[in-house]
Amino acid sequence: MTGANTPEVIAQHQLTDAEYRKIVGILGREPNYTELGIFSVMWSEHCSYKSSRRHLKKLPTRGRLVVQGPGENAGIVDIGGGYVIAFKIESHNHPSFIEPFQGAATGVGGILRDIFTMGARPIAVLDSLRFGRLDDAETGARNRRIASGVVAGIAHYGNCFGVPTVGGECVFERCYDGNPLVNVFALGVCRKEEVFYARAAGVGNPVIYVGARTGRDGIHGASMASAEFTEESKQKRPNVQVGDPFMEKLLLEACLEAMRTGAIVGIQDMGAAGLTCSTCEMGSRGGVGIEIELDRVPQRETGMTPYEIMLSESQERMLLVADKGREEEVFRVFAKWGLEAAEIGFVSEDGRLRVRHHGEVVAEIPNRELADEAPLYDRPHTRPPRAGLIPDLPAASVQKALPMLLAAPDLCSKRWIWEQYDYQVRTNTIAGPGAEAAIIRIKETGTSVAISLDGNGRYCYLSPREGARLAVAECCRNLSTVGARPVAATNCLNFGNPERPEIMAQLVEAIEGIAEACSFFETPITGGNVSLYNETLGEAIYPTPVLGIVGLLKTGAPVTIPFKNAGRSVMLIGGAGSCDDPRFGCTEYAKEILRRLWGLPPALDLDYEKRVQFAIRKIIAEGLAESAHDLSDGGLAVALAECSFGPAGIGAQIDVDSDLRPEMLAFHEGPSRILISTAHPKRVADIAEKYEIEAPVVGVTIEKGIEIRQRAMTLGCWDIAALRAAWEQAFESHVR
Amino acid sequence: MRFGVIVFPGSNCDHDALHAVSRNLGQPAEFIWHDSRSLGGVDAVILPGGFAYGDYLRCGAIARFSPVMKAVGEFAAAGGLVLGICNGFQILVEAGLLPGALIRNRSLKFICREVRLRVETTGSPFTSAAQEGQVLRMPIAHGEGCYYAAERTLDELADGDRIVFRYLDNPNGSLRDIAGILNPARNVMGMMPHPERATEPLMGSCDGLLVFQSMLAVAQAVR
């Protein structure tokens, strides 16, 4: 059992001397090679959250509707009517850089398993994507290949599995040149009393392996995701797994059917760290041991060592514990779906993970220490880096800037991406890609769930704390703008190397910002994912926390973005907002027109934001808004243009009473603002007054064209068809 | 009228088809498992969309050998109504119940979008409730929906009034803009667009309901 491990071998496993000594202390002896591998994946940053856990504790996790918070495969929220939703977001950044198609595809596969492991049928996927610049002379070709590959991979997996991909975001920055971000959110639904947990229980109960056979793919994927990229990273291609969405579909149907037999005690998917993670975590949660015999694990290659079998990350596999004596019921269901299921071990009482190979014990580790006692670091954190000085702002033309912004990669229509996704399958998509927020109806309850994903790396780079608060506010505003009440959140924290104090500072500040805003908006975090070491050759990404927030609403025809009729009042709920030179450097205008980044993100008054959201929900609930669109990237002018891109071709003429410089008035990205069109301006004004917010009537919808004036002076005047063509066709030319 | 919705392990529009005919058309409907050798006395069969057995080979190439397809073939030969949607169309073509082939979209990409279809014939049990030339809105969602056949076959389809739907804005490169066709006996139809996704106002269109209403009208007339 005992093996001497050389310092080189220990270092290869990304374990520090102190961590190694801790392992020796737990075991009371030196670990053998298999055990060393097992510890290295479970104690990797990816699986153990050793750098972030101390700070993640600051997040609010409880709420009236929260049935299950962090610590399980997904969070669970009560939506009433006897039903719950399960949802979570996960990253698959590193694999998607190495092999974009399969990396993204298996990212979708992993998060879907997290959902149906809980007993919930996945009904929606959204993705938050960040790539390098598509037009860069040096890296553009590679970035285009990554972007196309990732989108095709998500489409391949989701479409075949049969879950609609209903929304998301896609942003391009230099800092993601060598480190794309692929964050996938999934949501499922199930009856409240049919939720399953990843807990082993009942000494003597059989441990059953289901799904695809184990191969040598993906060994050490979790550790790969816990290191920076270097020139050698490309050699890690074999570490990326290959996805089989058809197998996943079979696994979904079979697992849900097997759960209904009542013969399953606990179930967990094999994702990161494969068989190792599923056995020790299920044992640890249940306070029991698990003993398995590797000879019984279905294998698709011969001669696999215990080390390889335990660390393989082959996809589409599940581990479950069944009631002793009822195994046959479970096997029957899996046979019906043509899936292999094998009893590979049993639940034991000694709290240990005992692994046998040809009958001999090849690893024996206490479950709880392995799963939950990973080292916890309080890494030093200083101050996040601050960006450059405020430049002298050159003279600006709102007239010229708007079409340029509408054609910019971040702001243009992403139809090219989302038409590759089946966003309608299951016929629950009430609002899909391109909408303010995705809306999915729950056929069983007569209610709907709205979902918004948001993050902004530029804001967070300038101030991680404020940027994170803004992301929470924006998600909640998107939901409120479609009339939904935000209820719960998940987050994916994408950062650089936490061993660098300034990066660690970004992480700590962002978490604290999320904690503050989520507490304020009463949207507890029910789970999520942390992805660190997003660096290539020493260059870190912008700190990019991505929030996924869900809201609840009644099922009905949605209020959408486009203007519907001419002659309606255009109102700016929340008012024109404020901005100054430092707060203008984060905007898309600064990025695309000035090619600069400076200062601070937009100022956010949480209390005002909340009142704006209450007001818009009331306005929507009373049926007063014919259209509604929040102001975000690109500000007022871009939002106004997007409202004019509807099938009716209705535009607007607005005149804003404001002291701001024209380009700031048109393009500043201050929060707490929503543009609506209404036939009932007086009633809307009454509601605004009640919530003590500004809601000026800024103009009127018209048959043709868009015009923006400031105190009667025209800043710009555009033909809708031309603007729309620029907006719609830009992405295809960027990505080709 | 009882509808049977065939369920292959990789079908993923099976629930949608069932919802469309049971909830939105208001007729009894049931699932029929792919290894079933009988259709259990249903009045019409729907082969839904999806990826029957993963479709890693050619779409529908494996599904045609499934036990249930033998029963579907016999049902069709006896005059029973068979509607293949998307993957169901691909399977019907592979099974030889309809002519031609469905190959990759000309863009080589999966496309999900609403399209406009023109009803080319009302002389079918699937369009009898429509007007000739009527334009219907419903979505497509496929990667391999480009209809392809030999010139002679295309001529036969046209001469026999067996082209049911044509795209107004051909999204996938289908020859002669073909979106849906009939067998010579006119009781088997395959179409790439999804009528089941256009059967209630919340879905954005109710035009797909016409297909199912036509089937219902025919079944009731027989009785």
JSON list of C-alpha atoms in Angstrom, two decimals, chain B residues 2 4 19 36 49 87 91 100 123 137-138 144 148-149 163 165-166 174 186 211 218:
[
{"chain": "B", "resi": 2, "resn": "ARG", "atom": "CA", "xyz": [-56.35, 8.37, -31.14]},
{"chain": "B", "resi": 4, "resn": "GLY", "atom": "CA", "xyz": [-49.78, 7.42, -31.39]},
{"chain": "B", "resi": 19, "resn": "HIS", "atom": "CA", "xyz": [-48.87, 18.06, -26.05]},
{"chain": "B", "resi": 36, "resn": "SER", "atom": "CA", "xyz": [-43.02, -2.28, -29.91]},
{"chain": "B", "resi": 49, "resn": "GLY", "atom": "CA", "xyz": [-38.33, 15.13, -34.12]},
{"chain": "B", "resi": 87, "resn": "ASN", "atom": "CA", "xyz": [-36.27, 13.54, -37.72]},
{"chain": "B", "resi": 91, "resn": "ILE", "atom": "CA", "xyz": [-36.72, 8.27, -40.88]},
{"chain": "B", "resi": 100, "resn": "GLY", "atom": "CA", "xyz": [-35.47, 11.36, -51.78]},
{"chain": "B", "resi": 123, "resn": "GLY", "atom": "CA", "xyz": [-55.68, 17.48, -51.62]},
{"chain": "B", "resi": 137, "resn": "ARG", "atom": "CA", "xyz": [-45.67, 30.38, -40.15]},
{"chain": "B", "resi": 138, "resn": "MET", "atom": "CA", "xyz": [-43.90, 27.69, -38.16]},
{"chain": "B", "resi": 144, "resn": "GLU", "atom": "CA", "xyz": [-29.92, 18.11, -42.11]},
{"chain": "B", "resi": 148, "resn": "TYR", "atom": "CA", "xyz": [-32.61, 16.25, -52.24]},
{"chain": "B", "resi": 149, "resn": "ALA", "atom": "CA", "xyz": [-33.82, 13.89, -54.97]},
{"chain": "B", "resi": 163, "resn": "ILE", "atom": "CA", "xyz": [-45.42, 18.52, -52.81]},
{"chain": "B", "resi": 165, "resn": "PHE", "atom": "CA", "xyz": [-45.33, 22.67, -48.53]},
{"chain": "B", "resi": 166, "resn": "ARG", "atom": "CA", "xyz": [-42.73, 24.92, -50.10]},
{"chain": "B", "resi": 174, "resn": "SER", "atom": "CA", "xyz": [-33.87, 22.19, -50.42]},
{"chain": "B", "resi": 186, "resn": "ARG", "atom": "CA", "xyz": [-51.21, 10.41, -49.97]},
{"chain": "B", "resi": 211, "resn": "VAL", "atom": "CA", "xyz": [-52.08, 20.03, -40.05]},
{"chain": "B", "resi": 218, "resn": "VAL", "atom": "CA", "xyz": [-60.33, 13.16, -42.34]}
]
